[in-house]
Amino acid sequence: MEADEVSIREQNFHSQVREYTICFLLFAVLYIVSYFIITRYKRKADEQEDEDAIVNRISLFLSTFTLAVSAGAVLLLPFSIISNEILLSFPQNYYIQWLNGSLIHGLWNLASLFSNLCLFVLMPFAFFFLESEGFAGLKKGIRARILETLVMLILLALLILGIVWVASALIDNDAASMESLYDLWEFYLPYLYSCISLMGCLLLLLCTPVGLSRMFTVMGQLLVKPTILEDLDEQMYIITLEEEAIQRKLNGISSTLENQTVELEQELEKVKCKKTNLERRKKASAWERNLVYPAVMILLLIETSISVLLVAFNILYLLVDETAMPKGSGGPGIGNASLSTFGFVGAALEIILIFYLMVSSVVGFYSLRFFENFIPRKDDTTMTKIIGNCVSILVLSSALPVMSRTLGITRFDLLGDFGRFNWLGNFYIVLSYNLLFAIMTTLCLVRKFTSAVREELLKALGLDKLHLSNNPRDSETKPSANGHQKTL
């Protein structure tokens, strides 16, 4: 009997060591990839060899850690879905014995823990540490900056604690709920993370419909469009003449007129960019122009349509079936049953849609006017802006599994603290979220595909000069071969 207990303890120990090793290896890969991404955008001028360099290096490591956690949160749901299908297809395979329910639950718990750690500790510390100078009267140095950063973190924690406590008292004026807020680890942090997750889901609700319509424009800029009724040689000739004219103006302007010189240089850069795009279109093969672009556009339209249809079906399920709620559905567990009607094909489709929604949400986030200044630029992004981008991506990626389950994109149950959010059990919040997503996405797509028709109607009615359309193409002009301006 004792030998059996020892054997069971040894098996549990080896299983835990194996799981921690797998988690460490996965996170190490994500950390390395995140480090290369951040260093690609980080401003090279920040690399000095002094006290500020040490502070920047510490903030860089913390930002890299946060970005790696964000990538892990994005991959969490797809990895769980594909693991469930693999365990169903090969239940007795020796080489996938390491892939089990315990590992999946551990990954969800670690993602929740590290998300809380990055959001409430590491990122505020990196920001305050980067902006700190040390208290007046103390000797300047790293220790003084760390002391100021810790004091600021304590004050921030007290401020957030007070705000959440007052908000809880206003929303749920109950003695039991007020007492539970004193339990810092078991209730306060999950409650605070639930509020942050709700804010992240609302941000995704705003960004994703915009991103779904914006994806067509972004892919149109990345791909080579078909040359229908266009003469690329004539356009190249016009752009070359324009570039030479601007260059002659620059050579003829004296060095004292700095404002005109800067404006002409900016205009010259735009013309060179247009010329580069035209050269790329000219060099592209017929297959790339006439097949790849339409295929990608059709694929984006299909994915967007499937997403809207799944949300519409989920709204019907919510009205007739309680198990459609994202909280408390009580799924069969990891490796026991397929969560998709179409098996492995349906699971693959769910994974594609989840990644598509994440990419669309990021595109929509940077397309919003309020966040346009957050767009990172290669070799010219400050550490403060990198920290802001990492926090934004962490909030979006942490809310992605919750949004995917709430919209019915997947039926996979939310594990760990992700499934403990109180608002997930509120029928009216979940139903309103689905309705708003479907309506906003449909409106954005209709506005996107009817913009050309609106412009033509405005031109036919003579209202195009009133700038009623927000499309930037209305103001674009290009010179014709005889020097006059020809409206696009």
Short mmCIF file of C-alpha atoms in Angstrom, two decimals:
data_model
loop_
_atom_site.label_atom_id
_atom_site.label_comp_id
_atom_site.label_asym_id
_atom_site.label_seq_id
_atom_site.Cartn_x
_atom_site.Cartn_y
_atom_site.Cartn_z
CA MET A 1 0.00 0.00 0.00
CA GLU A 2 2.79 2.40 0.93
CA ALA A 3 4.64 1.50 -2.26
CA ASP A 4 1.56 2.39 -4.32
CA GLU A 5 1.28 5.77 -2.57
CA VAL A 6 4.96 6.48 -3.22
CA SER A 7 4.52 5.52 -6.86
CA ILE A 8 1.51 7.82 -7.21
CA ARG A 9 3.42 10.69 -5.60
CA GLU A 10 6.35 10.11 -7.96
CA GLN A 11 4.03 10.12 -10.98
CA ASN A 12 2.39 13.35 -9.83
CA PHE A 13 5.80 14.92 -9.25
CA HIS A 14 7.09 13.92 -12.69
CA SER A 15 3.84 15.10 -14.28
CA GLN A 16 4.13 18.53 -12.63
CA VAL A 17 7.80 18.84 -13.63
CA ARG A 18 6.91 17.96 -17.21
CA GLU A 19 4.07 20.50 -17.29
CA TYR A 20 6.21 23.29 -15.86
CA THR A 21 8.98 22.46 -18.35
CA ILE A 22 6.55 22.64 -21.29
CA CYS A 23 5.13 25.95 -20.02
CA PHE A 24 8.63 27.37 -19.61
CA LEU A 25 9.69 26.33 -23.12
CA LEU A 26 6.54 27.78 -24.68
CA PHE A 27 6.97 31.04 -22.81
CA ALA A 28 10.67 31.22 -23.72
CA VAL A 29 9.80 31.01 -27.42
CA LEU A 30 7.17 33.75 -27.04
CA TYR A 31 9.61 35.92 -25.07
CA ILE A 32 12.31 35.68 -27.75
CA VAL A 33 9.84 36.53 -30.52
CA SER A 34 8.46 39.46 -28.48
CA TYR A 35 11.98 40.75 -27.82
CA PHE A 36 12.79 40.87 -31.53
CA ILE A 37 9.47 42.62 -32.26
CA ILE A 38 10.05 45.34 -29.64
CA THR A 39 13.70 45.94 -30.57
CA ARG A 40 12.60 46.35 -34.19
CA TYR A 41 10.45 49.35 -33.23
CA LYS A 42 12.42 50.74 -30.28
CA ARG A 43 14.17 54.04 -30.91
CA LYS A 44 17.88 53.46 -31.36
CA ALA A 45 18.72 56.91 -29.95
CA ASP A 46 17.64 55.69 -26.50
CA GLU A 47 20.62 53.33 -26.26
CA GLN A 48 23.08 55.26 -24.07
CA GLU A 49 25.53 53.89 -21.54
CA ASP A 50 24.41 55.66 -18.38
CA GLU A 51 21.74 55.49 -15.69
CA ASP A 52 18.94 56.07 -18.18
CA ALA A 53 20.21 53.14 -20.26
CA ILE A 54 19.79 50.80 -17.28
CA VAL A 55 16.26 52.10 -16.67
CA ASN A 56 15.41 51.69 -20.37
CA ARG A 57 16.80 48.17 -20.36
CA ILE A 58 14.71 47.15 -17.34
CA SER A 59 11.59 48.71 -18.90
CA LEU A 60 12.40 46.87 -22.15
CA PHE A 61 12.55 43.50 -20.37
CA LEU A 62 9.28 44.16 -18.54
CA SER A 63 7.58 45.25 -21.78
CA THR A 64 8.88 42.14 -23.54
CA PHE A 65 7.50 39.97 -20.73
CA THR A 66 4.12 41.68 -21.06
CA LEU A 67 4.04 41.24 -24.84
CA ALA A 68 4.91 37.55 -24.43
CA VAL A 69 2.02 37.16 -21.95
CA SER A 70 -0.27 38.89 -24.46
CA ALA A 71 0.81 36.46 -27.19
CA GLY A 72 0.19 33.57 -24.80
CA ALA A 73 -3.31 34.86 -24.05
CA VAL A 74 -4.04 35.06 -27.80
CA LEU A 75 -2.79 31.51 -28.40
CA LEU A 76 -4.54 30.13 -25.31
CA LEU A 77 -7.95 29.41 -26.81
CA PRO A 78 -6.71 28.10 -30.21
CA PHE A 79 -4.18 25.83 -28.45
CA SER A 80 -6.92 24.44 -26.18
CA ILE A 81 -9.28 23.81 -29.10
CA ILE A 82 -6.67 22.01 -31.21
CA SER A 83 -5.49 20.01 -28.16
CA ASN A 84 -9.04 18.81 -27.53
CA GLU A 85 -9.35 17.57 -31.13
CA ILE A 86 -5.92 15.88 -31.03
CA LEU A 87 -6.80 14.05 -27.80
CA LEU A 88 -10.04 12.88 -29.39
CA SER A 89 -8.30 11.65 -32.55
CA PHE A 90 -5.34 9.93 -30.78
CA PRO A 91 -6.48 9.05 -27.26
CA GLN A 92 -3.90 6.28 -26.65
CA ASN A 93 -0.91 7.68 -28.53
CA TYR A 94 2.25 7.54 -26.41
CA TYR A 95 3.82 10.67 -27.95
CA ILE A 96 0.98 12.98 -26.93
CA GLN A 97 0.57 11.79 -23.35
CA TRP A 98 2.06 15.10 -22.21
CA LEU A 99 -0.93 16.89 -23.77
CA ASN A 100 -3.66 16.50 -21.16
CA GLY A 101 -6.33 18.42 -19.29
CA SER A 102 -4.01 19.24 -16.42
CA LEU A 103 -1.60 21.03 -18.75
CA ILE A 104 -4.42 23.00 -20.41
CA HIS A 105 -5.85 24.10 -17.05
CA GLY A 106 -2.36 25.06 -15.88
CA LEU A 107 -1.81 27.23 -18.96
CA TRP A 108 -5.11 29.04 -18.39
CA ASN A 109 -4.25 29.66 -14.72
CA LEU A 110 -0.76 30.93 -15.60
CA ALA A 111 -2.15 33.22 -18.30
CA SER A 112 -4.60 34.71 -15.81
CA LEU A 113 -1.91 35.09 -13.14
CA PHE A 114 0.67 36.70 -15.44
CA SER A 115 -1.96 38.98 -16.99
CA ASN A 116 -2.83 40.31 -13.53
CA LEU A 117 0.85 40.63 -12.68
CA CYS A 118 1.69 42.57 -15.85
CA LEU A 119 -1.38 44.78 -15.77
CA PHE A 120 -1.28 45.80 -12.11
CA VAL A 121 2.42 45.55 -11.18
CA LEU A 122 4.97 45.26 -13.98
CA MET A 123 3.65 47.82 -16.46
CA PRO A 124 2.90 50.52 -13.84
CA PHE A 125 6.36 49.88 -12.37
CA ALA A 126 8.00 50.19 -15.82
CA PHE A 127 6.19 53.46 -16.55
CA PHE A 128 6.86 55.11 -13.18
CA PHE A 129 10.44 53.82 -13.18
CA LEU A 130 10.99 55.33 -16.63
CA GLU A 131 9.55 58.70 -15.58
CA SER A 132 11.10 58.84 -12.08
CA GLU A 133 14.03 61.06 -11.10
CA GLY A 134 14.25 60.44 -7.34
CA PHE A 135 12.90 62.50 -4.44
CA ALA A 136 14.35 65.93 -3.80
CA GLY A 137 17.05 65.88 -1.17
CA LEU A 138 18.08 62.29 -1.80
CA LYS A 139 21.16 61.15 -3.66
CA LYS A 140 20.36 60.60 -7.33
CA GLY A 141 20.71 57.12 -8.68
CA ILE A 142 18.91 53.85 -9.36
CA ARG A 143 17.97 53.34 -5.71
CA ALA A 144 16.32 56.76 -5.47
CA ARG A 145 14.33 56.08 -8.64
CA ILE A 146 13.25 52.65 -7.37
CA LEU A 147 12.13 54.21 -4.07
CA GLU A 148 10.05 56.84 -5.89
CA THR A 149 8.56 54.18 -8.15
CA LEU A 150 7.54 51.98 -5.20
CA VAL A 151 5.92 54.93 -3.42
CA MET A 152 3.98 55.78 -6.58
CA LEU A 153 2.87 52.16 -6.93
CA ILE A 154 1.59 52.09 -3.33
CA LEU A 155 -0.34 55.33 -3.85
CA LEU A 156 -1.77 54.00 -7.12
CA ALA A 157 -2.84 50.75 -5.42
CA LEU A 158 -4.59 52.69 -2.65
CA LEU A 159 -6.33 54.88 -5.23
CA ILE A 160 -7.57 51.90 -7.26
CA LEU A 161 -8.61 50.08 -4.07
CA GLY A 162 -10.70 53.05 -3.00
CA ILE A 163 -12.30 53.47 -6.42
CA VAL A 164 -13.24 49.77 -6.68
CA TRP A 165 -14.53 49.70 -3.10
CA VAL A 166 -16.75 52.73 -3.69
CA ALA A 167 -17.95 51.35 -7.04
CA SER A 168 -18.83 48.03 -5.40
CA ALA A 169 -20.69 49.84 -2.63
CA LEU A 170 -22.70 51.84 -5.19
CA ILE A 171 -23.48 48.89 -7.46
CA ASP A 172 -24.06 46.17 -4.86
CA ASN A 173 -24.79 47.71 -1.46
CA ASP A 174 -24.57 44.45 0.43
CA ALA A 175 -22.66 43.74 3.61
CA ALA A 176 -21.40 40.40 2.29
CA SER A 177 -20.01 41.93 -0.90
CA MET A 178 -18.40 44.80 1.05
CA GLU A 179 -16.77 42.34 3.44
CA SER A 180 -15.49 40.20 0.58
CA LEU A 181 -13.56 43.16 -0.80
CA TYR A 182 -11.28 42.95 2.21
CA ASP A 183 -10.15 39.56 0.92
CA LEU A 184 -7.41 40.87 -1.34
CA TRP A 185 -6.30 37.68 -3.13
CA GLU A 186 -9.49 35.63 -3.37
CA PHE A 187 -11.96 38.36 -4.28
CA TYR A 188 -10.46 41.82 -4.83
CA LEU A 189 -7.95 40.98 -7.58
CA PRO A 190 -10.36 38.70 -9.52
CA TYR A 191 -13.08 41.36 -9.15
CA LEU A 192 -10.72 44.05 -10.41
CA TYR A 193 -9.55 41.83 -13.28
CA SER A 194 -13.21 41.15 -14.12
CA CYS A 195 -13.76 44.91 -14.46
CA ILE A 196 -10.66 45.23 -16.65
CA SER A 197 -11.86 42.28 -18.75
CA LEU A 198 -15.26 43.94 -19.21
CA MET A 199 -13.51 47.13 -20.32
CA GLY A 200 -11.36 45.07 -22.70
CA CYS A 201 -14.45 43.41 -24.17
CA LEU A 202 -16.08 46.81 -24.64
CA LEU A 203 -12.92 48.03 -26.34
CA LEU A 204 -12.99 44.96 -28.60
CA LEU A 205 -16.65 45.71 -29.32
CA LEU A 206 -15.57 49.13 -30.55
CA CYS A 207 -12.39 48.08 -32.39
CA THR A 208 -13.36 44.79 -34.04
CA PRO A 209 -16.22 46.04 -36.28
CA VAL A 210 -14.05 48.95 -37.40
CA GLY A 211 -11.14 46.56 -38.02
CA LEU A 212 -13.30 44.11 -39.99
CA SER A 213 -14.20 46.86 -42.46
CA ARG A 214 -10.71 48.34 -42.38
CA MET A 215 -9.06 45.00 -43.25
CA PHE A 216 -10.15 45.34 -46.88
CA THR A 217 -8.31 48.66 -47.17
CA VAL A 218 -5.20 47.35 -45.40
CA MET A 219 -4.96 44.26 -47.58
CA GLY A 220 -5.57 46.44 -50.64
CA GLN A 221 -2.50 48.48 -49.67
CA LEU A 222 -0.35 45.39 -49.12
CA LEU A 223 -1.36 43.55 -52.28
CA VAL A 224 -1.07 44.55 -55.92
CA LYS A 225 -4.42 45.56 -57.39
CA PRO A 226 -5.50 44.52 -60.89
CA THR A 227 -4.70 47.10 -63.56
CA ILE A 228 -8.13 47.59 -65.11
CA LEU A 229 -8.41 50.57 -67.50
CA GLU A 230 -5.14 51.94 -66.15
CA ASP A 231 -1.99 52.95 -68.00
CA LEU A 232 0.91 52.40 -65.59
CA ASP A 233 3.46 53.80 -68.05
CA GLU A 234 1.59 57.10 -68.23
CA GLN A 235 1.32 57.27 -64.44
CA MET A 236 5.04 56.55 -64.07
CA TYR A 237 5.80 59.32 -66.57
CA ILE A 238 3.60 61.78 -64.62
CA ILE A 239 5.13 60.85 -61.26
CA THR A 240 8.66 61.18 -62.69
CA LEU A 241 7.88 64.67 -64.01
CA GLU A 242 6.43 65.67 -60.66
CA GLU A 243 9.48 64.36 -58.81
CA GLU A 244 11.84 66.26 -61.10
CA ALA A 245 9.80 69.47 -60.68
CA ILE A 246 9.94 69.25 -56.89
CA GLN A 247 13.66 68.47 -56.99
CA ARG A 248 14.28 71.59 -59.13
CA LYS A 249 12.31 73.69 -56.65
CA LEU A 250 14.41 72.34 -53.79
CA ASN A 251 17.64 73.12 -55.61
CA GLY A 252 16.45 76.65 -56.37
CA ILE A 253 15.30 77.56 -52.84
CA SER A 254 17.79 79.32 -50.61
CA SER A 255 18.72 77.77 -47.26
CA THR A 256 17.05 80.63 -45.33
CA LEU A 257 13.53 79.49 -46.30
CA GLU A 258 13.37 76.48 -43.97
CA ASN A 259 9.58 76.15 -43.89
CA GLN A 260 9.27 75.83 -47.67
CA THR A 261 12.20 73.43 -47.74
CA VAL A 262 10.58 71.14 -45.16
CA GLU A 263 7.24 71.17 -47.00
CA LEU A 264 8.89 70.37 -50.32
CA GLU A 265 10.91 67.54 -48.75
CA GLN A 266 7.74 66.02 -47.31
CA GLU A 267 6.02 66.33 -50.67
CA LEU A 268 9.03 64.74 -52.35
CA GLU A 269 8.87 61.77 -49.95
CA LYS A 270 5.20 61.25 -50.77
CA VAL A 271 5.94 61.34 -54.51
CA LYS A 272 8.79 58.84 -54.09
CA CYS A 273 6.47 56.55 -52.12
CA LYS A 274 3.88 56.70 -54.93
CA LYS A 275 6.60 56.00 -57.48
CA THR A 276 7.76 52.95 -55.49
CA ASN A 277 4.21 51.60 -55.38
CA LEU A 278 3.80 52.10 -59.13
CA GLU A 279 7.09 50.31 -59.80
CA ARG A 280 5.95 47.42 -57.62
CA ARG A 281 2.64 47.21 -59.49
CA LYS A 282 4.48 47.30 -62.80
CA LYS A 283 6.86 44.49 -61.84
CA ALA A 284 4.10 42.25 -60.43
CA SER A 285 3.15 39.21 -62.46
CA ALA A 286 -0.28 38.74 -64.02
CA TRP A 287 -1.10 35.97 -61.51
CA GLU A 288 -0.32 38.24 -58.58
CA ARG A 289 -2.38 41.10 -59.98
CA ASN A 290 -5.40 39.24 -61.31
CA LEU A 291 -5.69 36.22 -58.98
CA VAL A 292 -4.19 36.91 -55.55
CA TYR A 293 -5.94 40.22 -54.90
CA PRO A 294 -9.51 39.03 -55.76
CA ALA A 295 -8.95 35.75 -53.88
CA VAL A 296 -7.83 37.55 -50.70
CA MET A 297 -10.75 40.00 -50.89
CA ILE A 298 -13.24 37.14 -51.32
CA LEU A 299 -11.63 35.26 -48.42
CA LEU A 300 -11.92 38.32 -46.15
CA LEU A 301 -15.56 38.74 -47.14
CA ILE A 302 -16.30 35.07 -46.42
CA GLU A 303 -14.62 35.18 -42.99
CA THR A 304 -16.44 38.35 -42.04
CA SER A 305 -19.79 36.94 -43.19
CA ILE A 306 -19.23 33.71 -41.25
CA SER A 307 -18.41 35.71 -38.11
CA VAL A 308 -21.61 37.74 -38.38
CA LEU A 309 -23.68 34.60 -39.08
CA LEU A 310 -22.22 32.81 -36.05
CA VAL A 311 -23.10 35.78 -33.85
CA ALA A 312 -26.64 35.82 -35.27
CA PHE A 313 -27.05 32.08 -34.54
CA ASN A 314 -25.63 32.62 -31.05
CA ILE A 315 -28.30 35.27 -30.39
CA LEU A 316 -30.98 32.70 -31.26
CA TYR A 317 -29.30 30.11 -29.01
CA LEU A 318 -29.24 32.60 -26.14
CA LEU A 319 -32.98 33.11 -26.46
CA VAL A 320 -33.86 29.40 -26.41
CA ASP A 321 -31.05 27.60 -24.55
CA GLU A 322 -29.37 28.37 -21.22
CA THR A 323 -26.21 26.44 -22.11
CA ALA A 324 -25.36 29.11 -24.69
CA MET A 325 -24.37 31.41 -21.83
CA PRO A 326 -20.55 31.72 -21.55
CA LYS A 327 -20.63 31.07 -17.80
CA GLY A 328 -21.80 27.85 -16.24
CA SER A 329 -22.40 25.88 -19.42
CA GLY A 330 -20.67 22.81 -17.93
CA GLY A 331 -18.86 21.39 -20.94
CA PRO A 332 -17.71 17.78 -21.26
CA GLY A 333 -14.06 18.57 -20.46
CA ILE A 334 -10.77 18.28 -22.33
CA GLY A 335 -10.55 15.30 -24.71
CA ASN A 336 -14.01 13.90 -23.97
CA ALA A 337 -16.09 15.28 -26.85
CA SER A 338 -15.71 17.53 -29.85
CA LEU A 339 -17.08 21.02 -29.28
CA SER A 340 -17.72 21.61 -32.98
CA THR A 341 -20.46 20.05 -35.08
CA PHE A 342 -18.05 19.56 -37.99
CA GLY A 343 -15.27 18.00 -35.91
CA PHE A 344 -11.68 18.85 -36.79
CA VAL A 345 -12.72 21.04 -39.75
CA GLY A 346 -15.02 23.09 -37.54
CA ALA A 347 -12.28 23.45 -34.92
CA ALA A 348 -9.85 24.68 -37.59
CA LEU A 349 -12.46 27.20 -38.76
CA GLU A 350 -12.95 28.43 -35.18
CA ILE A 351 -9.19 28.94 -34.79
CA ILE A 352 -8.98 30.88 -38.08
CA LEU A 353 -11.88 33.11 -37.01
CA ILE A 354 -10.32 33.77 -33.59
CA PHE A 355 -7.03 34.88 -35.15
CA TYR A 356 -8.94 36.92 -37.73
CA LEU A 357 -10.89 38.71 -35.01
CA MET A 358 -7.69 39.45 -33.08
CA VAL A 359 -5.94 40.90 -36.12
CA SER A 360 -9.04 42.91 -36.99
CA SER A 361 -9.30 44.26 -33.45
CA VAL A 362 -5.66 45.43 -33.53
CA VAL A 363 -6.19 47.06 -36.94
CA GLY A 364 -9.37 48.70 -35.68
CA PHE A 365 -7.64 49.85 -32.49
CA TYR A 366 -4.95 51.71 -34.41
CA SER A 367 -7.55 53.03 -36.89
CA LEU A 368 -9.44 54.92 -34.17
CA ARG A 369 -8.57 58.60 -34.08
CA PHE A 370 -7.94 58.57 -30.34
CA PHE A 371 -5.24 55.87 -30.68
CA GLU A 372 -3.60 57.00 -33.93
CA ASN A 373 -0.61 58.40 -32.03
CA PHE A 374 -0.02 54.95 -30.51
CA ILE A 375 1.06 53.45 -33.84
CA PRO A 376 4.67 52.23 -33.41
CA ARG A 377 7.21 53.21 -36.05
CA LYS A 378 10.29 51.24 -36.98
CA ASP A 379 13.39 52.37 -35.03
CA ASP A 380 11.53 55.48 -33.86
CA THR A 381 9.27 54.46 -30.94
CA THR A 382 9.97 55.71 -27.42
CA MET A 383 9.83 53.37 -24.44
CA THR A 384 6.80 55.23 -23.05
CA LYS A 385 4.87 54.55 -26.26
CA ILE A 386 6.05 50.91 -26.24
CA ILE A 387 4.70 50.50 -22.70
CA GLY A 388 1.37 52.00 -23.78
CA ASN A 389 1.18 49.64 -26.77
CA CYS A 390 2.01 46.61 -24.61
CA VAL A 391 -0.71 47.50 -22.09
CA SER A 392 -3.27 48.03 -24.87
CA ILE A 393 -2.42 44.73 -26.57
CA LEU A 394 -2.52 42.93 -23.20
CA VAL A 395 -6.03 44.25 -22.49
CA LEU A 396 -7.22 43.25 -25.98
CA SER A 397 -5.61 39.80 -25.92
CA SER A 398 -6.86 39.00 -22.40
CA ALA A 399 -10.40 39.86 -23.46
CA LEU A 400 -10.17 37.86 -26.72
CA PRO A 401 -11.07 34.42 -25.22
CA VAL A 402 -13.96 36.00 -23.33
CA MET A 403 -15.26 37.78 -26.44
CA SER A 404 -14.90 34.65 -28.60
CA ARG A 405 -16.94 32.60 -26.11
CA THR A 406 -19.49 35.38 -25.54
CA LEU A 407 -20.13 35.78 -29.28
CA GLY A 408 -20.43 32.03 -29.82
CA ILE A 409 -17.41 31.81 -32.13
CA THR A 410 -16.42 28.74 -30.10
CA ARG A 411 -18.14 26.52 -27.54
CA PHE A 412 -14.98 25.86 -25.59
CA ASP A 413 -15.52 26.63 -21.90
CA LEU A 414 -13.52 29.43 -20.30
CA LEU A 415 -11.14 27.90 -17.76
CA GLY A 416 -9.42 29.36 -14.71
CA ASP A 417 -10.27 32.90 -13.67
CA PHE A 418 -11.54 33.65 -17.18
CA GLY A 419 -14.72 31.73 -16.40
CA ARG A 420 -15.27 33.36 -12.99
CA PHE A 421 -16.26 36.81 -14.26
CA ASN A 422 -19.62 37.72 -12.75
CA TRP A 423 -20.91 39.64 -15.74
CA LEU A 424 -20.66 36.52 -17.94
CA GLY A 425 -23.68 35.11 -16.11
CA ASN A 426 -25.84 38.18 -16.81
CA PHE A 427 -28.19 37.32 -19.68
CA TYR A 428 -28.95 40.93 -20.63
CA ILE A 429 -25.27 41.95 -20.82
CA VAL A 430 -24.36 38.95 -22.98
CA LEU A 431 -27.37 39.39 -25.28
CA SER A 432 -26.76 43.14 -25.65
CA TYR A 433 -23.11 42.47 -26.43
CA ASN A 434 -24.04 40.06 -29.24
CA LEU A 435 -26.65 42.42 -30.68
CA LEU A 436 -24.32 45.42 -30.62
CA PHE A 437 -21.51 43.45 -32.28
CA ALA A 438 -23.77 42.20 -35.09
CA ILE A 439 -25.33 45.63 -35.69
CA MET A 440 -22.04 47.58 -35.58
CA THR A 441 -20.24 45.11 -37.85
CA THR A 442 -23.07 45.18 -40.39
CA LEU A 443 -23.19 48.99 -40.37
CA CYS A 444 -19.41 49.28 -40.81
CA LEU A 445 -19.44 46.86 -43.75
CA VAL A 446 -22.40 48.57 -45.39
CA ARG A 447 -20.71 51.93 -44.99
CA LYS A 448 -17.48 50.49 -46.41
CA PHE A 449 -19.00 48.94 -49.54
CA THR A 450 -21.41 51.78 -50.27
CA SER A 451 -18.84 54.57 -49.94
CA ALA A 452 -18.15 54.62 -53.71
CA VAL A 453 -21.87 54.82 -54.47
CA ARG A 454 -22.29 57.69 -51.98
CA GLU A 455 -19.44 59.60 -53.59
CA GLU A 456 -20.92 59.24 -57.04
CA LEU A 457 -24.35 60.35 -55.79
CA LEU A 458 -22.83 63.42 -54.16
CA LYS A 459 -21.00 64.27 -57.36
CA ALA A 460 -24.18 63.79 -59.42
CA LEU A 461 -26.09 66.11 -57.07
CA GLY A 462 -23.28 68.65 -57.06
CA LEU A 463 -22.68 68.25 -53.32
CA ASP A 464 -19.14 66.87 -53.56
CA LYS A 465 -17.62 70.31 -52.90
CA LEU A 466 -19.35 70.47 -49.51
CA HIS A 467 -17.07 67.63 -48.24
CA LEU A 468 -19.98 65.60 -46.91
CA SER A 469 -17.99 62.42 -47.39
CA ASN A 470 -15.26 61.53 -44.94
CA ASN A 471 -13.41 59.44 -47.46
CA PRO A 472 -9.89 60.82 -47.94
CA ARG A 473 -10.01 59.94 -51.60
CA ASP A 474 -12.27 62.93 -52.21
CA SER A 475 -9.39 65.30 -51.68
CA GLU A 476 -6.81 63.35 -53.68
CA THR A 477 -5.68 64.84 -56.95
CA LYS A 478 -3.05 63.97 -59.46
CA PRO A 479 -1.45 66.02 -62.23
CA SER A 480 -2.18 65.18 -65.82
CA ALA A 481 0.44 65.10 -68.55
CA ASN A 482 -0.20 68.73 -69.56
CA GLY A 483 0.31 70.06 -66.03
CA HIS A 484 -3.35 70.49 -65.01
CA GLN A 485 -4.88 68.83 -61.92
CA LYS A 486 -7.09 65.88 -62.68
CA THR A 487 -9.47 64.70 -59.93
CA LEU A 488 -9.38 61.02 -59.13
#
